[in-house]
Structures are given as structure tokens and as C-alpha cells.
mmCIF file of C-alpha atoms in Angstrom:
data_model
loop_
_atom_site.group_PDB
_atom_site.id
_atom_site.type_symbol
_atom_site.label_atom_id
_atom_site.label_comp_id
_atom_site.label_asym_id
_atom_site.label_seq_id
_atom_site.Cartn_x
_atom_site.Cartn_y
_atom_site.Cartn_z
ATOM 1 C CA MET M 1151 98.301 93.886 94.210
ATOM 2 C CA GLY M 1152 94.864 94.581 95.530
ATOM 3 C CA VAL M 1153 93.291 97.319 97.697
ATOM 4 C CA THR M 1154 96.446 99.237 98.301
ATOM 5 C CA VAL M 1155 96.162 102.397 99.560
ATOM 6 C CA ILE M 1156 98.861 105.573 99.827
ATOM 7 C CA LEU M 1157 101.548 105.142 102.265
ATOM 8 C CA CYS M 1158 104.579 104.890 99.670
ATOM 9 C CA PRO M 1159 104.399 107.354 97.264
ATOM 10 C CA HIS M 1160 101.128 106.539 95.414
ATOM 11 C CA SER M 1161 100.367 103.018 96.007
ATOM 12 C CA LEU M 1162 98.398 100.235 97.941
ATOM 13 C CA PRO M 1163 99.251 97.225 100.030
ATOM 14 C CA LYS M 1164 98.638 93.685 99.147
ATOM 15 C CA PHE M 1165 95.782 93.763 101.196
ATOM 16 C CA LEU M 1166 93.260 91.527 99.200
ATOM 17 C CA HIS M 1167 96.134 89.186 98.615
ATOM 18 C CA LEU M 1168 95.595 89.287 94.643
ATOM 19 C CA GLN M 1169 98.921 88.051 93.296
ATOM 20 C CA PRO M 1170 99.726 89.720 90.029
ATOM 21 C CA SER M 1171 100.376 87.491 87.213
ATOM 22 C CA THR M 1172 100.931 89.771 84.303
ATOM 23 C CA PRO M 1173 101.978 93.658 83.703
ATOM 24 C CA ASN M 1174 98.413 94.080 82.795
ATOM 25 C CA GLN M 1175 96.766 92.506 85.840
ATOM 26 C CA LYS M 1176 99.379 94.139 88.178
ATOM 27 C CA ALA M 1177 98.568 97.623 86.952
ATOM 28 C CA VAL M 1178 94.735 97.149 87.137
ATOM 29 C CA LYS M 1179 95.016 95.714 90.771
ATOM 30 C CA THR M 1180 97.675 98.145 92.050
ATOM 31 C CA SER M 1181 95.466 101.262 90.485
ATOM 32 C CA CYS M 1182 92.533 100.720 92.923
ATOM 33 C CA LEU M 1183 93.006 104.027 94.524
ATOM 34 C CA LEU M 1184 96.037 105.944 93.399
ATOM 35 C CA SER M 1185 97.391 104.614 90.209
ATOM 36 C CA TYR M 1186 96.095 107.649 88.031
ATOM 37 C CA GLY M 1187 96.236 105.823 84.782
ATOM 38 C CA GLY M 1188 96.206 101.831 84.304
ATOM 39 C CA ARG M 1189 98.747 99.287 82.813
ATOM 40 C CA ARG M 1190 102.386 99.864 82.924
ATOM 41 C CA ALA M 1191 103.879 101.628 79.678
ATOM 42 C CA GLY M 1192 105.568 99.393 77.537
ATOM 43 C CA GLU M 1193 107.401 99.572 74.016
ATOM 44 C CA GLY M 1194 104.648 101.364 72.469
ATOM 45 C CA GLY M 1195 104.803 104.406 74.787
ATOM 46 C CA VAL M 1196 105.677 108.030 73.351
ATOM 47 C CA LEU M 1197 109.371 108.371 73.978
ATOM 48 C CA LEU M 1198 110.858 111.991 73.451
ATOM 49 C CA ARG M 1199 114.642 112.754 74.114
ATOM 50 C CA GLN M 1200 115.054 109.383 75.482
ATOM 51 C CA ASN M 1201 118.352 108.566 77.409
ATOM 52 C CA ASN M 1202 120.893 106.733 75.828
ATOM 53 C CA GLN M 1203 123.610 106.679 78.535
ATOM 54 C CA PRO M 1204 124.280 103.803 80.627
ATOM 55 C CA ASN M 1205 122.835 103.427 84.230
ATOM 56 C CA THR M 1206 125.523 104.518 86.715
ATOM 57 C CA THR M 1207 123.307 104.957 89.834
ATOM 58 C CA THR M 1208 125.697 104.236 93.225
ATOM 59 C CA ILE M 1209 124.287 102.939 96.334
ATOM 60 C CA LYS M 1210 125.529 103.013 99.846
ATOM 61 C CA SER M 1211 127.839 100.009 101.081
ATOM 62 C CA SER M 1212 125.468 100.049 103.999
ATOM 63 C CA CYS M 1213 122.621 98.571 101.979
ATOM 64 C CA ILE M 1214 124.572 95.633 100.345
ATOM 65 C CA THR M 1215 123.289 93.094 102.904
ATOM 66 C CA THR M 1216 119.814 93.990 102.321
ATOM 67 C CA LEU M 1217 120.246 94.197 98.496
ATOM 68 C CA ARG M 1218 121.652 90.602 98.339
ATOM 69 C CA SER M 1219 118.158 89.394 99.266
ATOM 70 C CA MET M 1220 116.671 91.138 96.364
ATOM 71 C CA LYS M 1221 116.805 90.552 92.620
ATOM 72 C CA LEU M 1222 119.201 93.166 91.584
ATOM 73 C CA ASN M 1223 118.811 94.886 88.166
ATOM 74 C CA SER M 1224 121.623 93.639 86.062
ATOM 75 C CA SER M 1225 121.847 97.076 84.392
ATOM 76 C CA SER M 1226 123.387 98.473 87.516
ATOM 77 C CA SER M 1227 126.522 96.397 87.587
ATOM 78 C CA SER M 1228 128.638 99.296 87.001
ATOM 79 C CA SER M 1229 126.777 101.305 89.718
ATOM 80 C CA SER M 1230 130.029 101.521 91.853
ATOM 81 C CA SER M 1231 132.207 103.159 89.398
ATOM 82 C CA ARG M 1232 133.040 106.875 89.812
ATOM 83 C CA THR M 1233 134.393 108.974 87.009
ATOM 84 C CA ALA M 1234 134.467 112.931 86.663
ATOM 85 C CA ALA M 1235 133.872 114.643 83.332
ATOM 86 C CA LYS M 1236 135.057 118.246 82.102
ATOM 87 C CA ALA M 1237 132.031 120.576 81.512
ATOM 88 C CA THR M 1238 131.796 124.101 80.422
ATOM 89 C CA SER M 1239 129.376 125.058 83.176
ATOM 90 C CA ALA M 1240 128.775 124.271 86.985
ATOM 91 C CA GLY M 1241 125.273 122.924 85.933
ATOM 92 C CA ALA M 1242 126.782 120.527 83.260
ATOM 93 C CA ALA M 1243 129.554 119.558 85.554
ATOM 94 C CA ALA M 1244 127.439 118.306 88.301
ATOM 95 C CA ALA M 1245 125.407 116.516 85.512
ATOM 96 C CA ALA M 1246 128.248 114.744 84.364
ATOM 97 C CA ASP M 1247 129.420 113.564 87.724
ATOM 98 C CA ASP M 1248 128.742 109.880 88.182
ATOM 99 C CA VAL M 1249 128.565 109.886 91.998
ATOM 100 C CA VAL M 1250 125.178 110.606 93.465
ATOM 101 C CA LEU M 1251 125.605 112.594 96.448
ATOM 102 C CA GLU M 1252 123.250 111.498 99.189
ATOM 103 C CA LEU M 1253 121.978 112.705 102.511
ATOM 104 C CA GLU M 1254 121.664 110.518 105.710
ATOM 105 C CA LEU M 1255 118.332 110.348 107.137
ATOM 106 C CA GLY M 1256 119.861 112.039 110.333
ATOM 107 C CA GLU M 1257 121.725 114.539 108.270
ATOM 108 C CA ILE M 1258 118.430 115.732 107.009
ATOM 109 C CA LYS M 1259 116.703 115.673 110.385
ATOM 110 C CA ASP M 1260 119.294 117.950 111.765
ATOM 111 C CA LYS M 1261 118.285 120.541 109.032
ATOM 112 C CA TYR M 1262 114.423 120.566 110.151
ATOM 113 C CA MET M 1263 112.886 123.685 110.643
ATOM 114 C CA LYS M 1264 109.492 124.723 111.474
ATOM 115 C CA TRP M 1265 107.324 127.679 109.873
ATOM 116 C CA ASN M 1266 103.967 128.421 111.385
ATOM 117 C CA TRP M 1267 101.110 128.445 108.731
ATOM 118 C CA LYS M 1268 97.914 130.570 109.136
ATOM 119 C CA GLY M 1269 99.053 130.937 112.716
ATOM 120 C CA GLN M 1270 98.098 127.174 113.796
ATOM 121 C CA TYR M 1271 99.966 124.598 111.811
ATOM 122 C CA ALA M 1272 103.642 123.655 112.199
ATOM 123 C CA ILE M 1273 105.165 123.061 108.728
ATOM 124 C CA ASN M 1274 108.346 121.362 108.539
ATOM 125 C CA TYR M 1275 111.068 122.357 106.020
ATOM 126 C CA VAL M 1276 114.591 122.388 105.361
ATOM 127 C CA VAL M 1277 117.006 124.720 103.567
ATOM 128 C CA SER M 1278 120.373 124.326 101.883
ATOM 129 C CA HIS M 1279 122.534 126.972 100.383
ATOM 130 C CA PRO M 1280 124.846 127.016 97.534
ATOM 131 C CA GLU M 1281 128.226 125.956 98.039
ATOM 132 C CA ASN M 1282 129.352 128.493 95.452
ATOM 133 C CA ALA M 1283 130.242 131.579 97.310
ATOM 134 C CA ASN M 1284 129.414 133.900 94.496
ATOM 135 C CA PRO M 1285 126.306 132.426 92.919
ATOM 136 C CA ASN M 1286 124.740 133.906 89.761
ATOM 137 C CA PRO M 1287 122.172 136.751 90.872
ATOM 138 C CA ASN M 1288 119.858 135.250 88.268
ATOM 139 C CA THR M 1289 119.610 131.828 89.796
ATOM 140 C CA PRO M 1290 116.299 131.102 91.280
ATOM 141 C CA PRO M 1291 115.935 129.251 94.478
ATOM 142 C CA LEU M 1292 114.508 125.658 94.222
ATOM 143 C CA LEU M 1293 111.292 124.149 96.145
ATOM 144 C CA LEU M 1294 110.973 120.487 96.381
ATOM 145 C CA VAL M 1295 107.561 118.991 96.878
ATOM 146 C CA HIS M 1296 107.213 115.444 97.605
ATOM 147 C CA GLY M 1297 104.378 112.783 96.473
ATOM 148 C CA PHE M 1298 101.732 110.977 98.595
ATOM 149 C CA GLY M 1299 102.976 109.241 101.537
ATOM 150 C CA ALA M 1300 106.552 110.625 101.058
ATOM 151 C CA SER M 1301 108.606 113.541 102.810
ATOM 152 C CA ILE M 1302 111.501 115.748 102.686
ATOM 153 C CA PRO M 1303 113.902 112.656 103.137
ATOM 154 C CA HIS M 1304 112.287 111.378 99.850
ATOM 155 C CA TRP M 1305 114.807 113.738 98.224
ATOM 156 C CA ARG M 1306 117.845 112.543 100.072
ATOM 157 C CA ARG M 1307 119.557 111.712 96.645
ATOM 158 C CA ASN M 1308 118.932 115.098 95.124
ATOM 159 C CA ILE M 1309 119.383 117.961 97.600
ATOM 160 C CA LYS M 1310 123.313 117.848 97.866
ATOM 161 C CA THR M 1311 123.642 118.010 94.106
ATOM 162 C CA LEU M 1312 121.075 120.919 93.546
ATOM 163 C CA ALA M 1313 122.409 122.779 96.412
ATOM 164 C CA LYS M 1314 125.956 122.917 94.646
ATOM 165 C CA ASN M 1315 124.609 125.968 92.957
ATOM 166 C CA TYR M 1316 121.148 126.632 94.148
ATOM 167 C CA THR M 1317 119.331 127.497 97.494
ATOM 168 C CA VAL M 1318 117.360 124.691 97.841
ATOM 169 C CA TYR M 1319 114.129 124.473 99.918
ATOM 170 C CA ALA M 1320 111.980 121.267 100.882
ATOM 171 C CA ILE M 1321 108.898 121.035 102.744
ATOM 172 C CA ASP M 1322 106.643 118.555 104.217
ATOM 173 C CA LEU M 1323 103.022 119.206 103.117
ATOM 174 C CA ILE M 1324 100.521 119.240 105.785
ATOM 175 C CA GLY M 1325 99.580 115.663 106.771
ATOM 176 C CA PHE M 1326 102.751 114.381 105.857
ATOM 177 C CA GLY M 1327 106.310 114.043 107.081
ATOM 178 C CA ALA M 1328 107.026 115.804 110.260
ATOM 179 C CA SER M 1329 104.281 118.522 109.552
ATOM 180 C CA ASP M 1330 101.265 118.763 111.423
ATOM 181 C CA LYS M 1331 98.370 116.257 110.883
ATOM 182 C CA PRO M 1332 95.603 118.130 112.243
ATOM 183 C CA ILE M 1333 92.498 115.964 113.097
ATOM 184 C CA GLY M 1334 89.494 117.185 111.330
ATOM 185 C CA PHE M 1335 91.566 118.817 108.717
ATOM 186 C CA SER M 1336 89.848 118.923 105.056
ATOM 187 C CA TYR M 1337 92.803 117.533 102.953
ATOM 188 C CA THR M 1338 92.700 118.835 99.209
ATOM 189 C CA MET M 1339 94.968 119.724 96.412
ATOM 190 C CA GLU M 1340 93.988 123.330 96.553
ATOM 191 C CA LYS M 1341 95.009 123.394 100.233
ATOM 192 C CA TRP M 1342 98.394 122.031 99.481
ATOM 193 C CA ALA M 1343 98.507 124.662 96.710
ATOM 194 C CA GLU M 1344 97.861 127.382 99.065
ATOM 195 C CA LEU M 1345 100.365 126.073 101.569
ATOM 196 C CA ILE M 1346 103.088 126.302 98.697
ATOM 197 C CA LEU M 1347 102.228 129.860 97.688
ATOM 198 C CA ASP M 1348 102.094 131.003 101.327
ATOM 199 C CA PHE M 1349 105.402 129.425 102.050
ATOM 200 C CA LEU M 1350 107.248 131.130 98.962
ATOM 201 C CA ASP M 1351 105.498 134.477 99.945
ATOM 202 C CA GLU M 1352 106.607 134.359 103.703
ATOM 203 C CA VAL M 1353 109.575 132.000 103.732
ATOM 204 C CA VAL M 1354 111.379 132.120 100.229
ATOM 205 C CA GLN M 1355 110.514 135.732 99.245
ATOM 206 C CA LYS M 1356 111.594 135.158 95.852
ATOM 207 C CA PRO M 1357 110.618 133.780 92.292
ATOM 208 C CA THR M 1358 111.087 130.055 92.667
ATOM 209 C CA VAL M 1359 111.311 126.718 90.507
ATOM 210 C CA LEU M 1360 109.089 124.247 91.880
ATOM 211 C CA ILE M 1361 109.774 120.927 91.454
ATOM 212 C CA GLY M 1362 107.167 117.970 92.247
ATOM 213 C CA ASN M 1363 106.623 114.379 91.933
ATOM 214 C CA SER M 1364 103.412 112.815 91.627
ATOM 215 C CA VAL M 1365 100.612 114.629 93.704
ATOM 216 C CA GLY M 1366 103.395 117.334 94.623
ATOM 217 C CA SER M 1367 103.742 117.978 91.134
ATOM 218 C CA LEU M 1368 99.925 118.731 90.640
ATOM 219 C CA ALA M 1369 100.122 120.895 93.672
ATOM 220 C CA CYS M 1370 103.049 122.733 91.983
ATOM 221 C CA VAL M 1371 100.770 123.127 88.766
ATOM 222 C CA ILE M 1372 97.979 124.308 90.805
ATOM 223 C CA SER M 1373 100.220 126.857 92.503
ATOM 224 C CA ALA M 1374 101.564 128.108 89.523
ATOM 225 C CA SER M 1375 98.202 128.588 88.090
ATOM 226 C CA GLU M 1376 96.988 130.523 91.007
ATOM 227 C CA SER M 1377 100.037 132.673 91.629
ATOM 228 C CA LYS M 1378 99.421 136.334 90.899
ATOM 229 C CA GLN M 1379 102.655 137.528 92.577
ATOM 230 C CA GLY M 1380 105.220 136.184 90.239
ATOM 231 C CA LEU M 1381 106.287 133.877 93.157
ATOM 232 C CA VAL M 1382 107.008 130.989 90.694
ATOM 233 C CA ARG M 1383 109.814 131.090 88.230
ATOM 234 C CA GLY M 1384 109.400 127.591 86.568
ATOM 235 C CA LEU M 1385 107.876 124.170 86.929
ATOM 236 C CA VAL M 1386 109.838 120.757 86.876
ATOM 237 C CA LEU M 1387 107.082 118.054 87.168
ATOM 238 C CA LEU M 1388 108.316 114.401 88.019
ATOM 239 C CA ASN M 1389 105.374 112.019 86.737
ATOM 240 C CA CYS M 1390 102.560 114.268 87.544
ATOM 241 C CA SER M 1391 99.287 112.887 88.947
ATOM 242 C CA GLY M 1392 96.285 113.410 87.262
ATOM 243 C CA GLY M 1393 94.433 114.189 90.756
ATOM 244 C CA MET M 1394 94.454 113.451 94.512
ATOM 245 C CA ASN M 1395 93.017 109.831 93.989
ATOM 246 C CA ASN M 1396 91.843 107.718 91.023
ATOM 247 C CA LYS M 1397 88.460 109.169 90.991
ATOM 248 C CA ALA M 1398 89.790 111.973 88.694
ATOM 249 C CA ILE M 1399 90.856 109.763 85.867
ATOM 250 C CA VAL M 1400 87.177 108.923 84.729
ATOM 251 C CA ASP M 1401 88.159 108.947 80.973
ATOM 252 C CA ASP M 1402 90.382 105.986 81.127
ATOM 253 C CA TRP M 1403 88.425 102.703 80.523
ATOM 254 C CA ARG M 1404 90.766 101.068 83.251
ATOM 255 C CA ILE M 1405 89.286 103.383 86.028
ATOM 256 C CA LYS M 1406 85.995 103.203 84.767
ATOM 257 C CA LEU M 1407 86.186 99.361 85.147
ATOM 258 C CA ILE M 1408 86.967 99.651 88.926
ATOM 259 C CA PHE M 1409 85.144 102.824 89.664
ATOM 260 C CA PRO M 1410 82.398 101.156 91.538
ATOM 261 C CA LEU M 1411 85.157 99.387 93.614
ATOM 262 C CA LEU M 1412 86.619 102.792 94.577
ATOM 263 C CA LEU M 1413 83.118 103.918 95.825
ATOM 264 C CA LEU M 1414 83.095 101.061 97.876
ATOM 265 C CA ILE M 1415 86.650 101.706 99.167
ATOM 266 C CA ASP M 1416 85.514 105.213 99.827
ATOM 267 C CA PHE M 1417 82.629 103.881 101.952
ATOM 268 C CA LEU M 1418 84.777 101.255 103.834
ATOM 269 C CA LEU M 1419 87.323 103.705 104.693
ATOM 270 C CA GLN M 1420 84.755 106.061 106.366
ATOM 271 C CA GLN M 1421 84.088 103.132 108.992
ATOM 272 C CA ARG M 1422 86.781 103.833 111.381
ATOM 273 C CA PRO M 1423 87.372 99.910 112.548
ATOM 274 C CA ILE M 1424 87.832 99.135 108.864
ATOM 275 C CA ALA M 1425 89.908 102.064 108.034
ATOM 276 C CA SER M 1426 92.429 101.463 111.063
ATOM 277 C CA PHE M 1427 92.739 97.905 109.740
ATOM 278 C CA ILE M 1428 93.567 98.589 106.442
ATOM 279 C CA PHE M 1429 96.008 101.331 107.541
ATOM 280 C CA GLU M 1430 97.798 99.034 109.996
ATOM 281 C CA ARG M 1431 98.177 96.641 107.167
ATOM 282 C CA VAL M 1432 99.664 99.315 104.662
ATOM 283 C CA ARG M 1433 102.109 100.352 107.071
ATOM 284 C CA GLN M 1434 103.856 96.959 107.878
ATOM 285 C CA ARG M 1435 107.649 97.168 106.903
ATOM 286 C CA GLU M 1436 107.005 94.244 104.558
ATOM 287 C CA SER M 1437 103.913 95.818 103.011
ATOM 288 C CA LEU M 1438 105.683 98.852 102.271
ATOM 289 C CA ARG M 1439 108.742 97.160 100.893
ATOM 290 C CA ASN M 1440 106.570 95.257 98.444
ATOM 291 C CA ILE M 1441 104.620 98.267 97.405
ATOM 292 C CA LEU M 1442 107.883 100.301 96.855
ATOM 293 C CA SER M 1443 109.397 97.599 94.784
ATOM 294 C CA SER M 1444 106.396 97.546 92.684
ATOM 295 C CA VAL M 1445 106.788 101.534 92.373
ATOM 296 C CA TYR M 1446 110.482 101.690 91.545
ATOM 297 C CA ALA M 1447 111.986 100.074 88.307
ATOM 298 C CA ASN M 1448 115.513 100.152 90.066
ATOM 299 C CA LYS M 1449 115.100 97.815 92.892
ATOM 300 C CA GLU M 1450 118.452 98.692 94.439
ATOM 301 C CA SER M 1451 116.920 102.040 95.471
ATOM 302 C CA VAL M 1452 114.296 100.318 97.767
ATOM 303 C CA ASP M 1453 116.680 100.068 100.851
ATOM 304 C CA ASP M 1454 115.880 99.889 104.379
ATOM 305 C CA GLU M 1455 116.197 103.691 104.607
ATOM 306 C CA LEU M 1456 113.444 104.478 102.252
ATOM 307 C CA VAL M 1457 111.059 101.924 103.903
ATOM 308 C CA GLU M 1458 112.047 103.826 107.429
ATOM 309 C CA ILE M 1459 111.380 107.104 105.531
ATOM 310 C CA ILE M 1460 107.849 106.072 104.249
ATOM 311 C CA MET M 1461 106.849 104.369 107.610
ATOM 312 C CA GLU M 1462 108.043 106.835 110.470
ATOM 313 C CA PRO M 1463 105.346 109.422 109.851
ATOM 314 C CA THR M 1464 102.457 106.714 109.897
ATOM 315 C CA ASN M 1465 103.214 106.652 113.858
ATOM 316 C CA ASP M 1466 102.050 110.209 114.270
ATOM 317 C CA PRO M 1467 98.664 111.011 115.717
ATOM 318 C CA GLY M 1468 96.477 112.315 112.721
ATOM 319 C CA ALA M 1469 98.252 109.991 110.107
ATOM 320 C CA LEU M 1470 95.116 107.770 109.944
ATOM 321 C CA ASP M 1471 92.771 111.011 109.365
ATOM 322 C CA ALA M 1472 95.062 112.176 106.737
ATOM 323 C CA PHE M 1473 95.046 108.875 105.004
ATOM 324 C CA VAL M 1474 91.176 108.514 104.936
ATOM 325 C CA SER M 1475 90.663 112.174 104.017
ATOM 326 C CA ILE M 1476 93.066 112.026 100.961
ATOM 327 C CA VAL M 1477 91.878 108.811 99.662
ATOM 328 C CA THR M 1478 88.062 109.507 100.015
ATOM 329 C CA GLY M 1479 88.111 113.290 99.242
ATOM 330 C CA PRO M 1480 87.619 115.146 95.901
ATOM 331 C CA PRO M 1481 90.371 114.531 93.290
ATOM 332 C CA GLY M 1482 90.950 118.305 92.797
ATOM 333 C CA PRO M 1483 91.793 120.001 89.434
ATOM 334 C CA ASN M 1484 93.072 118.309 86.402
ATOM 335 C CA PRO M 1485 96.484 119.123 85.196
ATOM 336 C CA VAL M 1486 95.022 119.022 81.521
ATOM 337 C CA GLN M 1487 92.700 122.056 82.202
ATOM 338 C CA LEU M 1488 95.438 123.990 84.019
ATOM 339 C CA ILE M 1489 98.654 123.640 81.920
ATOM 340 C CA PRO M 1490 97.368 125.385 78.891
ATOM 341 C CA GLY M 1491 97.071 128.493 81.096
ATOM 342 C CA ILE M 1492 100.600 128.524 82.281
ATOM 343 C CA SER M 1493 103.420 130.123 80.105
ATOM 344 C CA LEU M 1494 106.040 129.520 82.609
ATOM 345 C CA PRO M 1495 109.065 127.431 81.717
ATOM 346 C CA ILE M 1496 107.988 123.634 82.273
ATOM 347 C CA LEU M 1497 110.402 120.472 82.394
ATOM 348 C CA VAL M 1498 108.381 117.276 82.534
ATOM 349 C CA LEU M 1499 110.266 114.198 83.298
ATOM 350 C CA TRP M 1500 108.406 111.009 83.073
ATOM 351 C CA GLY M 1501 109.556 107.488 84.227
ATOM 352 C CA ASP M 1502 108.487 104.939 81.364
ATOM 353 C CA GLU M 1503 108.042 102.072 83.723
ATOM 354 C CA ASP M 1504 105.610 103.826 85.904
ATOM 355 C CA PRO M 1505 102.581 101.547 86.761
ATOM 356 C CA PHE M 1506 100.445 104.409 88.245
ATOM 357 C CA THR M 1507 100.876 107.106 85.597
ATOM 358 C CA PRO M 1508 101.800 105.444 82.530
ATOM 359 C CA LEU M 1509 102.816 107.035 79.315
ATOM 360 C CA ASP M 1510 99.834 105.154 77.548
ATOM 361 C CA GLY M 1511 97.293 106.300 80.242
ATOM 362 C CA PRO M 1512 95.353 109.719 79.818
ATOM 363 C CA VAL M 1513 97.643 111.749 81.724
ATOM 364 C CA GLY M 1514 100.709 110.428 80.466
ATOM 365 C CA LYS M 1515 99.366 110.650 76.781
ATOM 366 C CA TYR M 1516 98.507 114.337 77.640
ATOM 367 C CA PHE M 1517 102.002 115.321 78.818
ATOM 368 C CA SER M 1518 103.761 113.466 75.848
ATOM 369 C CA SER M 1519 101.782 115.462 73.381
ATOM 370 C CA LEU M 1520 102.712 118.795 75.285
ATOM 371 C CA PRO M 1521 105.650 119.879 73.439
ATOM 372 C CA SER M 1522 104.155 120.063 70.334
ATOM 373 C CA GLN M 1523 101.363 122.143 71.598
ATOM 374 C CA GLN M 1524 103.229 124.606 74.026
ATOM 375 C CA SER M 1525 106.679 126.046 73.314
ATOM 376 C CA ASN M 1526 107.345 126.648 76.843
ATOM 377 C CA VAL M 1527 107.105 122.583 77.710
ATOM 378 C CA SER M 1528 110.116 120.182 77.443
ATOM 379 C CA LEU M 1529 109.444 116.678 78.088
ATOM 380 C CA SER M 1530 112.214 113.991 78.694
ATOM 381 C CA VAL M 1531 111.081 110.225 79.173
ATOM 382 C CA LEU M 1532 113.552 108.251 81.250
ATOM 383 C CA GLN M 1533 114.020 104.734 80.549
ATOM 384 C CA GLY M 1534 113.987 102.044 82.892
ATOM 385 C CA VAL M 1535 112.500 104.421 85.669
ATOM 386 C CA GLY M 1536 109.394 104.051 88.014
ATOM 387 C CA HIS M 1537 106.922 106.390 89.564
ATOM 388 C CA CYS M 1538 109.511 108.421 91.466
ATOM 389 C CA PRO M 1539 112.419 109.216 89.252
ATOM 390 C CA HIS M 1540 114.311 111.562 91.655
ATOM 391 C CA ASP M 1541 114.954 108.741 93.856
ATOM 392 C CA ASP M 1542 114.784 105.691 91.623
ATOM 393 C CA ARG M 1543 117.489 106.814 89.135
ATOM 394 C CA PRO M 1544 118.531 110.307 90.644
ATOM 395 C CA LYS M 1545 121.471 110.711 87.936
ATOM 396 C CA LEU M 1546 119.174 110.486 85.037
ATOM 397 C CA VAL M 1547 117.192 113.124 86.453
ATOM 398 C CA HIS M 1548 119.996 115.556 87.174
ATOM 399 C CA ASP M 1549 121.236 114.875 83.780
ATOM 400 C CA ARG M 1550 118.181 116.623 82.561
ATOM 401 C CA LEU M 1551 117.383 118.831 85.120
ATOM 402 C CA LEU M 1552 120.671 120.776 85.758
ATOM 403 C CA PRO M 1553 121.184 121.839 82.065
ATOM 404 C CA TRP M 1554 117.418 123.264 82.057
ATOM 405 C CA LEU M 1555 117.839 125.067 85.355
ATOM 406 C CA ALA M 1556 121.368 126.538 84.096
ATOM 407 C CA ASN M 1557 119.673 127.783 80.990
ATOM 408 C CA LEU M 1558 116.630 129.035 82.956
ATOM 409 C CA SER M 1559 119.079 131.042 84.927
ATOM 410 C CA THR M 1560 120.785 132.822 81.853
#
């Protein structure tokens, strides 16, 4: 891939025009900044509670024209079928439903609200209340936290399903989406965790289940480790990252190999003309589509709307500064150090075709070993899924998430 930096959820564009020829070469090249791990996990990956159900992901008819130009995954040929299954609980019923309920981008934007953080930063969020008129009083609210380069609409295929029985909040972290991108702001994992805890304290005001993807997962882990007020009820981690950038994964030989290059990239990005040039290359539609296609195992999910979701916030003032600050900043706390101190229920969902945090990388291996070490941790490896499971194969995520949430509520 090349010196791809972050504008899609954790990746970099084909800036150096290095064409991958094998999975190993591809992973090393794409990992230059935010891969967090190394080569793509293969057959040797640790698989626990793996999925044995056929893929039934559905797609919008409006994407058909776009999808015809792409190589479709043959396993999704039955994606248009819609069936209903009987279940003994609302959570199980939603999980058994083959239909993926999706919000249009316009619908999500209509829900946008602003929260004033620290009296100076406008933070964008949405809230969807449960359809159930008499919800279980023990049912916790949910907060969805996106990964790098993403935003609230990245949860477009999850909010409606979760909101059947839960109050669902989703937030744009500062520097992303429709939230402020202040010039000169020092972006760190700790700042994002602080933002999350303040949001729970001031807006949600109830113990909440945090659901995060990639760096959003890590921000949730830090939040749970620092919360002293019982604000966090549980954690759901979707392909959790090892840090804000690759400099965190120094114990992986693949990262050690390119570490001098990472330092060189940091230096180059601190030169404004070079940073601006790279940023402009990254944010082009075709670059983003190529990046997303390398991140997603299910290529059908890489539609025009997803490209728009990632691209639109890059037009905002301050987007370049956020980009540079995050790539060149400190990696932040490591989940390996934080998880042992968290006794809350934790559900770990991991796509086994993630080229950025693969199962055979140090972070993937650590999370794979957790269920045998901590009874509060459950792990499910999702077959045929990339770095963003909730949007890549949402039904597989819902099949595991909803029963776990239902059990947590009881």
C-alpha cells in the first residue's frame, strides 16, 4: 500500500504507489502508520466461539450500480433474502432477524445535537430511544464510539437494531465528524477518554455500556479504567487498537522493521506543505475507496455512502491539524496494561481478516488469550470480517452483541 495515513477507519492511501503482491507485503505496507499489528491473520489465528452461520448481509438497492463495478464476495449471494425467526426474548429476536436495519445519512444528520464540552468545544452526538414502550428498568443505555477517521454515521447499520430495546447514544470525538476540530488542540487518547466520561456524567447520567471500534475501543477501555463514579456498566470492543498510532506496538517485529520509517513520516508531516499534500492525496474519493476496500472483508459494504461518510469531515477547518496531531502524537496507554484492572463485563468481537490488528499480532494475541485469564471477558472471532465489524458484517456483530446485552440487563 504505502504511506497511508488515517482518513478511513485506520489506514493510509496508496501514496507511494507500492502495489501489494501478497497478504504479508500488503499488511507491512499498509501498517506504516496505523496498522497496529502486522500481516493479515490467516488460518493459524486463534478462533474462539467462531461463527458457523451463513452470511446474510443485506445491502441497499441504491448501491447495486456501484457494486457491479466491484468484485463481489460470492458468499453474499443470499444477502437479499429476508427471514424471521422465533425467539424467546427481544434481544434474541433482533439477533435472529436477517434484515439489517440501516439509517440513511440524511436521517442521521437530522438527529444531530450539540453538547458544549468544557465550555468551549461543540461536540456532536445523536440519541435514539427504544421502541419498546415499557423497557426493562435494568437495561443500560449504550454509547457508540467510532474509530479513527470515522464518525457517527459509521454506525448507520447498527443504531436502529440496537434502539429497538436500548437508548442508544453515538458521539463524534473531538477532531472528527461534525464535532469541533480546534486548531492547536493536542489530541491524545486520554483526552478522548476524558470527553467520553464527561459526556456520560453530563448528558447520559446513567451507567452506560461503551461500544467502540479500533481507537474508539481503546478510548472506551481508558474511560472504564479511569471512571471512579460507576459511569461505565460494561465494554464492547470491536477490533481494539493498541494505541493512537503504530508507535505503540514496539514489541512486534513488523513494527520494529518500519519504525525508522514511522519516525521519518512524523518528521515529514510536521512540515506543513508536505502534510497538506499527503492529506489531499488521502482524502480523494478513489483513494478512500481503495483504503476502505483493503480494510473491509465484505466489499459490498464499501458503498458510495461510506466513502462520503469518511470524506465529508475532511473539508472542515482544522481537519488537517487533527490529522497531523494524531499521527505524530504519543500512542497513549496500552490496553494490555489497562484490561487486568477492569472487572466490568467485557465482550470482545474480532474480525479475523483485519490487516491492521490481526489475530496473530501482539494486540490480537493478547485479546485472544483473555477469556482464559479473566472470567469477565468473552471473546468471539468473526470469520470473514475486517477491521470494522459493525459496518462490515453488522448481522454477525448483532448476533453476538444482543444476547450479551440481554444477559447484562438481567
